[in-house]
Tab-separated table of C-alpha atoms in Angstrom:
chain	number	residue	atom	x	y	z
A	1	UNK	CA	-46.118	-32.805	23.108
A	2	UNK	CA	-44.047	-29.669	24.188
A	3	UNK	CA	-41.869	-31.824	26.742
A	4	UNK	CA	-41.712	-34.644	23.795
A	5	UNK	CA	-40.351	-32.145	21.434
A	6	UNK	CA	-38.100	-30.121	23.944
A	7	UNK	CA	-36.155	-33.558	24.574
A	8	UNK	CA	-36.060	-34.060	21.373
A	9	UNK	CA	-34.435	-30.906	21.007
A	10	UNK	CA	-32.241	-31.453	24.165
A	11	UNK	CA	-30.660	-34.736	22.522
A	12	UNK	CA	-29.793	-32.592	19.158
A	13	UNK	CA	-28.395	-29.944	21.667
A	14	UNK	CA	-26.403	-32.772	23.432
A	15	UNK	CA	-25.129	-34.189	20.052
A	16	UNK	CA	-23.824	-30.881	19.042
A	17	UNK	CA	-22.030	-30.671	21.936
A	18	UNK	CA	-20.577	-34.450	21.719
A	19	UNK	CA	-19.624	-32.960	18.403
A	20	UNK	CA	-17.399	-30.228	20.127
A	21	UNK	CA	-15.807	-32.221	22.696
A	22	UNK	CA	-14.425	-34.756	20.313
A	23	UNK	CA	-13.263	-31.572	18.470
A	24	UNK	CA	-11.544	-30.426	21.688
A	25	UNK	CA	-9.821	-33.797	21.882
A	26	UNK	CA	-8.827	-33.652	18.597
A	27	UNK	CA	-6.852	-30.016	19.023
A	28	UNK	CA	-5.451	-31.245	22.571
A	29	UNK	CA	-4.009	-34.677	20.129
A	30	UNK	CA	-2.388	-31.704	17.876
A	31	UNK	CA	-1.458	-30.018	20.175
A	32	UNK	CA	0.588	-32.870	21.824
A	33	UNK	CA	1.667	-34.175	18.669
A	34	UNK	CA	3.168	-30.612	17.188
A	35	UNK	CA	4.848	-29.749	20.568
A	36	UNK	CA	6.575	-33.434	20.423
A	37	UNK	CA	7.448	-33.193	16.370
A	38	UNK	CA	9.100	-29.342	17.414
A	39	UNK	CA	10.508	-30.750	20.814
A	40	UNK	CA	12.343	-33.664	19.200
A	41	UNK	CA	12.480	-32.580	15.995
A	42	UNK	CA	10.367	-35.230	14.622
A	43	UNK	CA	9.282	-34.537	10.603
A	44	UNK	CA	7.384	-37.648	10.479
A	45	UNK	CA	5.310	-36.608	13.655
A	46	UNK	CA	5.369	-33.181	12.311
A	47	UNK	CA	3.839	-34.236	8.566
A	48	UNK	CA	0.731	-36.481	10.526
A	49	UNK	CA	-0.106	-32.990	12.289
A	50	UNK	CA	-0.537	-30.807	9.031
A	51	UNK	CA	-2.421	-34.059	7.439
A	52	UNK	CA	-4.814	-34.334	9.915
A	53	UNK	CA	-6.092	-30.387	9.856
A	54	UNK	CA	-8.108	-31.313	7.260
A	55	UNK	CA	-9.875	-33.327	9.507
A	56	UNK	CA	-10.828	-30.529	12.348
A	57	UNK	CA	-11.512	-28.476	9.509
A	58	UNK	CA	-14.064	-31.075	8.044
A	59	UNK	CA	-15.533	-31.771	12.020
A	60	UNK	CA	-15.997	-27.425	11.876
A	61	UNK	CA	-18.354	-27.937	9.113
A	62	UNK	CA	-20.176	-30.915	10.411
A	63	UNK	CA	-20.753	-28.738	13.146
A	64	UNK	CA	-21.896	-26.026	11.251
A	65	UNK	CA	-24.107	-28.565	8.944
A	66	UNK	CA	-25.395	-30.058	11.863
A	67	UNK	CA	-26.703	-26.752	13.751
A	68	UNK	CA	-28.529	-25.685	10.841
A	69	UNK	CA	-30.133	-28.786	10.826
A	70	UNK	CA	-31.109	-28.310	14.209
A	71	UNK	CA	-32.747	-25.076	13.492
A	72	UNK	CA	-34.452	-26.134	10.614
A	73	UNK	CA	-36.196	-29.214	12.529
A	74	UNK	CA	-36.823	-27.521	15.854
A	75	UNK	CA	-37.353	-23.723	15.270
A	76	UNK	CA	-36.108	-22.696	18.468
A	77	UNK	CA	-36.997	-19.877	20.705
A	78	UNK	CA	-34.423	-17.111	20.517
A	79	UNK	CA	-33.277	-17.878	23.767
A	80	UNK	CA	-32.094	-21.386	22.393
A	81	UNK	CA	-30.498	-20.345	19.376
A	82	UNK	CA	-28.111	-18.121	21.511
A	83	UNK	CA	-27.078	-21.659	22.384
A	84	UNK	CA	-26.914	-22.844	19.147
A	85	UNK	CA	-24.723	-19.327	18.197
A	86	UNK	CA	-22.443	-19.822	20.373
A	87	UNK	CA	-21.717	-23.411	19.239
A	88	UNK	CA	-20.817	-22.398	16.059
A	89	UNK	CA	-18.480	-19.977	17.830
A	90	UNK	CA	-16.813	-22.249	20.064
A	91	UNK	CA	-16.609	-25.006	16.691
A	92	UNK	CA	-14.529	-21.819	15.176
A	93	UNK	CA	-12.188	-21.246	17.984
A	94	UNK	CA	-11.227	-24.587	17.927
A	95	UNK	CA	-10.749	-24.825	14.199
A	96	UNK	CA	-8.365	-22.283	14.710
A	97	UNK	CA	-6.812	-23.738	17.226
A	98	UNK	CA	-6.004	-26.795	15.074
A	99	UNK	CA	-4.314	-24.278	12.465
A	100	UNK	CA	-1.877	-22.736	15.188
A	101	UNK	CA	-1.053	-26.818	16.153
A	102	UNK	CA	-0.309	-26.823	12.189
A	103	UNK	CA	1.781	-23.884	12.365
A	104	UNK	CA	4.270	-25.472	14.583
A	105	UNK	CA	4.113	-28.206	13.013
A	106	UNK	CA	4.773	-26.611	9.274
A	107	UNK	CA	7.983	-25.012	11.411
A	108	UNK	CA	9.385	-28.000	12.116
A	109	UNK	CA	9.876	-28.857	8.559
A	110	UNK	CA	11.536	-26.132	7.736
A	111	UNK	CA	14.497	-26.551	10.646
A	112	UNK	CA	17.262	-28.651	9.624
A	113	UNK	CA	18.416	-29.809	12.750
A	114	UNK	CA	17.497	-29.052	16.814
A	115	UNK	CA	19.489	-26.424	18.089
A	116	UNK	CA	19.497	-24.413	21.610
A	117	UNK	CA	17.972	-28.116	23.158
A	118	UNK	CA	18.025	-25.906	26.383
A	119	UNK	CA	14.704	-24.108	25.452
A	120	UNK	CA	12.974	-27.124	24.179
A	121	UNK	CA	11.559	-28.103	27.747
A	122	UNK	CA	10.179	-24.734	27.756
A	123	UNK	CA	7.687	-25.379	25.069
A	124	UNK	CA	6.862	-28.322	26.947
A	125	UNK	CA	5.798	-26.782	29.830
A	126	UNK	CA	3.713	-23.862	27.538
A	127	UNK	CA	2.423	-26.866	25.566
A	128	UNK	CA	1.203	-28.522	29.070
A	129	UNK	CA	-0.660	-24.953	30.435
A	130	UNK	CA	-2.248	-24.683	26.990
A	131	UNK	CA	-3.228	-28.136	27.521
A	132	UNK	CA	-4.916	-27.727	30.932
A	133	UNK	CA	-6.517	-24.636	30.068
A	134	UNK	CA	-7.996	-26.728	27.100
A	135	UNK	CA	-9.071	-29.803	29.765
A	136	UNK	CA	-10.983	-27.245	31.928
A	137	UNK	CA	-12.258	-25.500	29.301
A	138	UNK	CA	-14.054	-28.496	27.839
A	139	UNK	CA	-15.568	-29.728	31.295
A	140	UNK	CA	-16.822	-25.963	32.138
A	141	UNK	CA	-18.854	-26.698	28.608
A	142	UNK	CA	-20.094	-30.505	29.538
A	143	UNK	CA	-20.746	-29.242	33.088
A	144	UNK	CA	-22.209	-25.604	32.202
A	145	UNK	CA	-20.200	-24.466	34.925
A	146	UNK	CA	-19.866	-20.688	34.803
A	147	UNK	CA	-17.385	-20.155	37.743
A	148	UNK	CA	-14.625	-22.448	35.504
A	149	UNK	CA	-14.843	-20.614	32.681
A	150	UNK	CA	-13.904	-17.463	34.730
A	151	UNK	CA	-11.184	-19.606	36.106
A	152	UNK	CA	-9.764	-20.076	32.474
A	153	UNK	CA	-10.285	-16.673	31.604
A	154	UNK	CA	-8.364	-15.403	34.602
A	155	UNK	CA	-5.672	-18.198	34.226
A	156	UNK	CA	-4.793	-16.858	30.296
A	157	UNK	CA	-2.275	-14.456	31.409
A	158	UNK	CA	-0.182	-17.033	32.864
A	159	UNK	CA	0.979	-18.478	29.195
A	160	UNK	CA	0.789	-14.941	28.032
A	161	UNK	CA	3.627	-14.221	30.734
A	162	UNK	CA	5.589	-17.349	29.469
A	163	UNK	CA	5.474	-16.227	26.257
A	164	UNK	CA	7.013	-13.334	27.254
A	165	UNK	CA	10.343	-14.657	29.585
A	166	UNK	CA	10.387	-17.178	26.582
A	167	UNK	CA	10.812	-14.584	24.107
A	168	UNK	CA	13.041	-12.288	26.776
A	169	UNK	CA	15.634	-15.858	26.507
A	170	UNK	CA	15.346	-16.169	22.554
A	171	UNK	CA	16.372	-12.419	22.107
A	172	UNK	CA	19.340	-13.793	24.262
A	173	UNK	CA	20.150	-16.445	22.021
A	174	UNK	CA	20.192	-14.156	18.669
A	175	UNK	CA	22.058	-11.502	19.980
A	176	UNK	CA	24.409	-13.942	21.305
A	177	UNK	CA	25.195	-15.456	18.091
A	178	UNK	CA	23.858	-14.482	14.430
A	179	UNK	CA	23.963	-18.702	13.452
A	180	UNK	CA	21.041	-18.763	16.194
A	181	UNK	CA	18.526	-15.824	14.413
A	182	UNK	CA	16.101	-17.866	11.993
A	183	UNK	CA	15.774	-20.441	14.337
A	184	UNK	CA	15.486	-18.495	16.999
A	185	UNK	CA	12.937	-16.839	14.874
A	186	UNK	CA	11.057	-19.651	13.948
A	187	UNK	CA	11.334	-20.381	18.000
A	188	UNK	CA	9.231	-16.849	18.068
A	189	UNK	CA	6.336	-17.577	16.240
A	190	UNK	CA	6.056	-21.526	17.405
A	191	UNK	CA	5.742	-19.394	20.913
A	192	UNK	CA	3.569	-17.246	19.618
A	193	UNK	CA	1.132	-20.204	18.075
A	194	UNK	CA	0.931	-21.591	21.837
A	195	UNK	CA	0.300	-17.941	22.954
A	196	UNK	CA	-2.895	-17.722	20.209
A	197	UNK	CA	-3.811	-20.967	20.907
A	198	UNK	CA	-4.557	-19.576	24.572
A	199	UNK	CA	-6.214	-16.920	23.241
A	200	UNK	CA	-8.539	-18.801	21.705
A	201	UNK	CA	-9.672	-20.950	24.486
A	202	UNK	CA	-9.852	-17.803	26.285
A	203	UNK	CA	-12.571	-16.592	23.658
A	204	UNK	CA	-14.301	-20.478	24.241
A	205	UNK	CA	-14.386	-19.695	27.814
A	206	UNK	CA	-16.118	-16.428	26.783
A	207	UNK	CA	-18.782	-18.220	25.078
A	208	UNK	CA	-19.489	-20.430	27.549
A	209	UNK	CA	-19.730	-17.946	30.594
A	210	UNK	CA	-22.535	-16.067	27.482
A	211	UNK	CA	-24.411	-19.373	27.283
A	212	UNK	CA	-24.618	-20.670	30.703
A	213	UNK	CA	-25.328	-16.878	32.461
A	214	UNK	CA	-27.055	-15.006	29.221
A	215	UNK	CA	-24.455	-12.056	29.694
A	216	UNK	CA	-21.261	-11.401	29.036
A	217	UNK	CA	-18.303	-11.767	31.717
A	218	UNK	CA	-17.474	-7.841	32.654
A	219	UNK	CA	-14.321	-6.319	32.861
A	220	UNK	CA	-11.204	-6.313	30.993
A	221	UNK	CA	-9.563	-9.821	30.071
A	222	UNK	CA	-6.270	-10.167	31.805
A	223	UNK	CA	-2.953	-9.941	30.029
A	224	UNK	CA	0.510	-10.249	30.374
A	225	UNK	CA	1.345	-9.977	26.676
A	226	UNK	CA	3.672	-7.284	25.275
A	227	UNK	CA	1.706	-4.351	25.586
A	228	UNK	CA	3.588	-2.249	27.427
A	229	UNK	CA	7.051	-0.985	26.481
A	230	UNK	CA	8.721	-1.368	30.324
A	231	UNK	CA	8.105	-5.401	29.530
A	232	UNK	CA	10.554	-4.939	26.193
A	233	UNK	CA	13.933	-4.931	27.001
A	234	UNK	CA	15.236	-3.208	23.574
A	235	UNK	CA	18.396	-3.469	22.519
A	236	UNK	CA	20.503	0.177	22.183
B	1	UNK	CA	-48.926	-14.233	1.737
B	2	UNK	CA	-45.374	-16.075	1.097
B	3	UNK	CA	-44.070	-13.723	-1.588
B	4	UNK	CA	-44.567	-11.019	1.228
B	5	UNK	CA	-42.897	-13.220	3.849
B	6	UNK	CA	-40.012	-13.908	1.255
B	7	UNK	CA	-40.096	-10.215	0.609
B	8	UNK	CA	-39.522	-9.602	4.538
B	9	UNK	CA	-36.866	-12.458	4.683
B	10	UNK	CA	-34.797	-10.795	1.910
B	11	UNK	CA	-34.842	-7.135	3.820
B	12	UNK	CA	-33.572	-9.192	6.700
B	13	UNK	CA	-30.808	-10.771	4.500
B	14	UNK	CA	-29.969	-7.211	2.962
B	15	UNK	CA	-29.481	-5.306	6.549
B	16	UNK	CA	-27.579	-8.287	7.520
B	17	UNK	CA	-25.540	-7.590	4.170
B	18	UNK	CA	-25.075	-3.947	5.204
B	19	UNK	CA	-24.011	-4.854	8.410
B	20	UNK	CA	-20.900	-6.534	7.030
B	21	UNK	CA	-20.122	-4.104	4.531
B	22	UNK	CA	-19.924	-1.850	7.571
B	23	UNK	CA	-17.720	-4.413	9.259
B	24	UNK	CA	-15.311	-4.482	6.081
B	25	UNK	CA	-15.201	-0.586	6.025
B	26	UNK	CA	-14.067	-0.218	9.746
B	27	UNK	CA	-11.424	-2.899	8.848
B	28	UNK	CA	-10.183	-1.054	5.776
B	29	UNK	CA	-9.886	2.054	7.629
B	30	UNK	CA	-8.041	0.028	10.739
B	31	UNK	CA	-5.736	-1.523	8.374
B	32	UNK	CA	-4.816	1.957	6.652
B	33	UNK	CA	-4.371	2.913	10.230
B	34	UNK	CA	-2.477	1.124	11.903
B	35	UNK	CA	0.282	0.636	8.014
B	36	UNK	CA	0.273	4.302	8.743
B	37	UNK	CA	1.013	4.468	12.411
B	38	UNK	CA	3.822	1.857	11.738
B	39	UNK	CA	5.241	3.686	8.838
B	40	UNK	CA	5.280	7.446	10.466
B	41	UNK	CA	5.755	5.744	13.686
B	42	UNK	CA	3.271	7.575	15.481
B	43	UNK	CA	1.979	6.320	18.640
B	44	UNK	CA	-1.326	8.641	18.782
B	45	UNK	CA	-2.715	6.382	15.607
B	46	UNK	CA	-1.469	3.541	16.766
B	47	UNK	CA	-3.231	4.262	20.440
B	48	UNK	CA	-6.674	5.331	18.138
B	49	UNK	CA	-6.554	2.022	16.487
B	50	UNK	CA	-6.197	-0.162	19.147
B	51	UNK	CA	-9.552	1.834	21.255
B	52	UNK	CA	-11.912	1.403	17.750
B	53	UNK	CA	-10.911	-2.583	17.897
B	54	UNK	CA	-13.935	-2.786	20.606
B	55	UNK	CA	-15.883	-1.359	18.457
B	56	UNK	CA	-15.316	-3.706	15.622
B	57	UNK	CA	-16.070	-6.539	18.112
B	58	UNK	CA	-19.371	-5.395	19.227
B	59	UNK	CA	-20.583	-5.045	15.583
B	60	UNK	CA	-19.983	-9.005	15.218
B	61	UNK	CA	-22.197	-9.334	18.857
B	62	UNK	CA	-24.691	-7.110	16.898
B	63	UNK	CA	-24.287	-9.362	13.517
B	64	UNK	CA	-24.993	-12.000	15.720
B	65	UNK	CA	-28.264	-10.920	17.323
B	66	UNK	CA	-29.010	-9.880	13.924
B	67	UNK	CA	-28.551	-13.341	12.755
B	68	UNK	CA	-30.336	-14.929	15.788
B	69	UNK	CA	-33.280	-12.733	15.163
B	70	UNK	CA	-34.092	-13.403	11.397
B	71	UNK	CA	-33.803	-16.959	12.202
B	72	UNK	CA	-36.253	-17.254	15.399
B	73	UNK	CA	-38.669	-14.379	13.570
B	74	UNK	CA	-38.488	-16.340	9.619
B	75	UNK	CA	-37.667	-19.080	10.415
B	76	UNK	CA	-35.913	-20.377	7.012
B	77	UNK	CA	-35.296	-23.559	5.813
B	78	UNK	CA	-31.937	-24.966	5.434
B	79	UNK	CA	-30.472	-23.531	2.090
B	80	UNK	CA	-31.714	-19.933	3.716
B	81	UNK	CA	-29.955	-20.703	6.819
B	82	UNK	CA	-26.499	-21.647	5.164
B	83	UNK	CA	-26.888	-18.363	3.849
B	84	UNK	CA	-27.018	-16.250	7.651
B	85	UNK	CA	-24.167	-19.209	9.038
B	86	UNK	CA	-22.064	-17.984	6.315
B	87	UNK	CA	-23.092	-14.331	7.115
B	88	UNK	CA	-21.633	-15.066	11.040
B	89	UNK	CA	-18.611	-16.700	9.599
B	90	UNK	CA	-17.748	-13.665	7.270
B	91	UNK	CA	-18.489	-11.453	10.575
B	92	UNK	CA	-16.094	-14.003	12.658
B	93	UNK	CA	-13.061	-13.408	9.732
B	94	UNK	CA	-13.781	-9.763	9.816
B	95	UNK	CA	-13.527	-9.204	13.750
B	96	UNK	CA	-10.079	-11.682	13.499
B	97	UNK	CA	-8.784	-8.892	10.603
B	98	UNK	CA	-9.911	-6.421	13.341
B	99	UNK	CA	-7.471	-7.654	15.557
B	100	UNK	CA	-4.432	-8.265	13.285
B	101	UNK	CA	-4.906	-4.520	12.608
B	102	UNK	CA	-4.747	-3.458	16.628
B	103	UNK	CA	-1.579	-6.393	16.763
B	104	UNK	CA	0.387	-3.982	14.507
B	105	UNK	CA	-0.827	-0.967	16.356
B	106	UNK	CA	0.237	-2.220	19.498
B	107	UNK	CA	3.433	-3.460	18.360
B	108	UNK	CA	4.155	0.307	16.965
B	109	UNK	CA	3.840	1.300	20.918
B	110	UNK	CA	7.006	-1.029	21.985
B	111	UNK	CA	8.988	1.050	19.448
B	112	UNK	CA	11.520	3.861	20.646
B	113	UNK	CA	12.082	5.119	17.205
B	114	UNK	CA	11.926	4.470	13.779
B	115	UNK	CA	14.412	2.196	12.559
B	116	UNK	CA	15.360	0.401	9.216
B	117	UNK	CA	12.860	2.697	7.193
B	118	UNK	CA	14.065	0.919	3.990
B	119	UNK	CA	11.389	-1.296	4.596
B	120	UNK	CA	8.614	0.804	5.380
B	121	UNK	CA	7.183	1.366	1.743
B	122	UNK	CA	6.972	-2.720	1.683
B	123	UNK	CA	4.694	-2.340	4.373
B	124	UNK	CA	2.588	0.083	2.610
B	125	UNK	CA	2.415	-1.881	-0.320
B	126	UNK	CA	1.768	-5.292	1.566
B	127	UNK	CA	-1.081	-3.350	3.134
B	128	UNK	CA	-2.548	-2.134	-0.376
B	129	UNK	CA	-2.450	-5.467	-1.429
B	130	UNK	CA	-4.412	-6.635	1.707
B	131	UNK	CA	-6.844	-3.611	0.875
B	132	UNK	CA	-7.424	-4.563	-2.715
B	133	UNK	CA	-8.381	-7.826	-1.614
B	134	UNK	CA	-10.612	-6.604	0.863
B	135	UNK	CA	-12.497	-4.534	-1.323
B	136	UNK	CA	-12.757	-7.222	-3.863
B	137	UNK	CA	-13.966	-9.567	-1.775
B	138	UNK	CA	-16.696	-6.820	-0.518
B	139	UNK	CA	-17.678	-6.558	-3.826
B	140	UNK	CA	-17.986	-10.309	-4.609
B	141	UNK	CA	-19.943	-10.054	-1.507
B	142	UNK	CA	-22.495	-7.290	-2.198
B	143	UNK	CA	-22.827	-8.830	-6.138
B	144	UNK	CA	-23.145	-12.462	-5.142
B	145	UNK	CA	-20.289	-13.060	-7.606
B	146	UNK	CA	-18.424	-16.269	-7.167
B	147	UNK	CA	-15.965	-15.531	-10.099
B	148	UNK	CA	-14.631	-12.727	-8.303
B	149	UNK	CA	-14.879	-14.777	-5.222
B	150	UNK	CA	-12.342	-17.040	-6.803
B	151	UNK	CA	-10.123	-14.388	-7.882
B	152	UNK	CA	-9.486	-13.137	-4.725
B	153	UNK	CA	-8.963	-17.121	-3.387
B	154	UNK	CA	-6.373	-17.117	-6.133
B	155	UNK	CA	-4.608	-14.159	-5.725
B	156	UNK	CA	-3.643	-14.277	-1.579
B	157	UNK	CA	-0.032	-16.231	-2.502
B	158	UNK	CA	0.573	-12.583	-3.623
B	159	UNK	CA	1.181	-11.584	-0.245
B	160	UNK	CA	1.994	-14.669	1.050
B	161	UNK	CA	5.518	-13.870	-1.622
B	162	UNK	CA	5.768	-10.198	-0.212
B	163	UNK	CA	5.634	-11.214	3.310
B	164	UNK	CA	8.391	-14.297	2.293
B	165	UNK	CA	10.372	-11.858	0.648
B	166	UNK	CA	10.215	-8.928	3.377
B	167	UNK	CA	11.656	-11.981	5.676
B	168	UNK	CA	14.340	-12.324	3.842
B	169	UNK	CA	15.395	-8.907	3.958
B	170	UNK	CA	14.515	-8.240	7.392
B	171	UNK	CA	16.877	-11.352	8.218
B	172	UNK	CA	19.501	-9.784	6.416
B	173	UNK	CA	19.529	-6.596	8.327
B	174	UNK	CA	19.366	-8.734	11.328
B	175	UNK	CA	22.340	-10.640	10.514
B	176	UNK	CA	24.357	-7.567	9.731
B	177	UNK	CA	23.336	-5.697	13.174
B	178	UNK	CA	22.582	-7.111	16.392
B	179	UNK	CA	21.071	-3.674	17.335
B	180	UNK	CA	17.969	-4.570	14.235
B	181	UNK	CA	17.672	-7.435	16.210
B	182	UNK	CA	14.136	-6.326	18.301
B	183	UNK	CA	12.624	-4.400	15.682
B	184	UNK	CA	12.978	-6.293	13.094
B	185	UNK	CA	11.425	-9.021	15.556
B	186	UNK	CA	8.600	-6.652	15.459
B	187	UNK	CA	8.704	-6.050	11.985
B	188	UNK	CA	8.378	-9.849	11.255
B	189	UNK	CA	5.331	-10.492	13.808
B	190	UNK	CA	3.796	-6.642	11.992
B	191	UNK	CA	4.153	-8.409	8.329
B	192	UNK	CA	3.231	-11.912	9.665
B	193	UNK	CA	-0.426	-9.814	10.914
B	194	UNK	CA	-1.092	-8.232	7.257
B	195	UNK	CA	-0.384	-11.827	5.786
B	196	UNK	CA	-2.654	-13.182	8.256
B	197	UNK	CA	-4.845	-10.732	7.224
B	198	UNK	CA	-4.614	-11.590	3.854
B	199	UNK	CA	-5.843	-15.258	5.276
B	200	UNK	CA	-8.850	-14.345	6.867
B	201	UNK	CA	-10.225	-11.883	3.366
B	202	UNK	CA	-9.348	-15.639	1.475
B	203	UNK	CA	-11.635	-17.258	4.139
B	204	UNK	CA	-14.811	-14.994	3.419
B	205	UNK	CA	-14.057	-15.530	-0.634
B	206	UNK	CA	-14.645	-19.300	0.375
B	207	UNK	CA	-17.477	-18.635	2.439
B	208	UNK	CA	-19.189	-15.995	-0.119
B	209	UNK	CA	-18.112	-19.263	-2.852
B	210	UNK	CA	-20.189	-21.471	-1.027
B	211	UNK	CA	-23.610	-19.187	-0.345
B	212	UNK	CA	-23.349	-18.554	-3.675
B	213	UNK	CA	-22.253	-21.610	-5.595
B	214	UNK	CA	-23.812	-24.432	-2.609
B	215	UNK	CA	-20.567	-26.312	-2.676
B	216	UNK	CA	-17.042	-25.304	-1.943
B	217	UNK	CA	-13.990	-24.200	-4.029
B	218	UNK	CA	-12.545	-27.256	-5.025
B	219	UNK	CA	-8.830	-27.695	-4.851
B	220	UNK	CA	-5.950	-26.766	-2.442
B	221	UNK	CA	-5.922	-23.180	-1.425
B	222	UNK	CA	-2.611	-21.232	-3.454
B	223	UNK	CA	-0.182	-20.840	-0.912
B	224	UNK	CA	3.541	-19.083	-1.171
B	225	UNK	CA	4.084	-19.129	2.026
B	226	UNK	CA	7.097	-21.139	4.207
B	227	UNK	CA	5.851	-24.445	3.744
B	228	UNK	CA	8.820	-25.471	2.329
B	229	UNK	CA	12.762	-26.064	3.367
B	230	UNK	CA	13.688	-24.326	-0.172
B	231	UNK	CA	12.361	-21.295	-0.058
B	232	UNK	CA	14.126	-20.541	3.683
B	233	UNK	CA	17.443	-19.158	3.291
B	234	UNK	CA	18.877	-20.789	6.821
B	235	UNK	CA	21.571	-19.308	7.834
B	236	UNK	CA	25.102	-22.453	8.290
């Protein structure tokens, strides 16, 4: 009877996380989609992205509806609804994820045309470690595989430091040449979306590493970000 | 036997309540913080801000083992347990207002001087807007009062228009002076965090709408933000 209703519990446990991955997929689609619409200044591409949010935001709360229908069926031990917990927090990082993916995409619309073409592949490449992290992320979850959630963890600074030398060449651009500031700025903060968006699969990674070892990973998550004024190069 | 158990379960809820309201206090008094660090430029608040931030995040952890207790030790049926979801989705918007608060602060610390300080007092009042909402929102919170829930839904596009506005006029002083170029930069990302901000305090309202009312706000969220090609003066 115990094993009957522990596998019973196991296959809600499993669905919830079927739930998640298909979320993941969804946010690496946006992802994708929004670095294309801003790469190539595509507005169509660009409008599909902010339509389908809704949709992650609607799989958040399926998730959410569905855990609490776990819990009310199976009264889990403690133990188990740590699980559970940090489900809900993983189905939140990714919900935000799919609002930075907007973000981009919400900038696109409001550039008229593509200019400075020469940083475009840059985004690519961000887009693509964003991407990755995401892909590892996700299989450290199916797999319960501690050791690649560190990896991810560790591997965050690496956008973080693109993010930086991206912003080092836009500052370039607008003090170059005033015509280049707002879309240089808008440049900024699409940067900054993929920078957030690694963030947040940096918290994921987090979660998992809680679930699959009970305690948190120690020490100080690695950074590259501007947090130190030597990394600044301010104008006079 | 059950009124007593009910009795139990609603201390449980209530310390969970307090919890929060702790939560929202410690983001108030970050918020003040780190608008004042910015506006006196003063590195010493800014560096105080950014060490309470851990703090912040371990009272969501404790939320959450909170949370994970009452359920494994009442074990409530579902309409109780939408109740403590919501209660870990407040604490998940309050620890994200947590760390717009320490983004300012930290962005204070890349700044030589003070510069432009036309525009300070637009911080300040961006901020007291952000406040207001955050203490309405507390109180919708601690009265179970979906009106005022509603209110504060309605009345974020209010700083979504100051942070628009503020753009605008840090764009101008960019145009005129390559040498605003890196603070205003800095200024942007600072104003972009309390609108942000502003964001997350219209998340809980939804969440506190739905505990209260069972169903969500219906209708798009009021928005003044750049979502449009109009409202962006782009520079030919």
């Amino acid at each position: 009877m115990i094993t009957h209703t522990m596998q019973a519990f196991d296959e809600d446990l499993h669905k919830l996380l079927r739930k998640l991955v298909d979320m993941i997929e969804m946010d690496a689609t946006q992802i994708r989609a929004a670095t294309d619409a801003l790469v190539r200044h595509d507005a169509t591409v660009a409008a599909q992205v902010i339509d389908l949010d809704a949709k992650i935001d609607e799989m958040q709360r399926d998730v959410e509806e569905e855990a609490i229908t776990v819990i009310a069926r199976r009264q889990p031990m403690a133990v188990d609804l740590r699980e559970i917990v940090g489900a809900l927090r993983i189905a939140s990082d990714l919900e935000r994820i799919g609002d930075f993916a907007e973000n981009i995409a919400k900038r696109v619309l409001l550039m008229d045309d593509l200019r400075i073409p020469q940083v475009m592949p840059r985004f690519r490449h961000m887009a693509q470690l964003a991407l990755d992290q995401l892909t590892k992320v996700m299989q450290s979850y199916v797999d319960r595989d501690a050791a690649r959630a560190v990896d991810v963890w560790q591997c965050d600074q690496e956008i973080d430091a693109f993010n930086l030398s991206l912003f080092r060449e836009l500052l370039t651009h607008m003090l170059e040449s005033p015509v280049n500031i707002t879309y240089c700025i808008h440049f900024l903060f699409c940067a900054k979306n993929l920078e957030r968006i690694g963030d947040h699969i940096t918290n994921i990674a987090e979660t998992i590493y809680y679930i699959v070892e009970g305690h948190r990973i120690s020490g100080q998550r690695p950074k590259a970000d501007l947090t130190s004024k030597d990394q600044l190069p301010l104008p006079v």
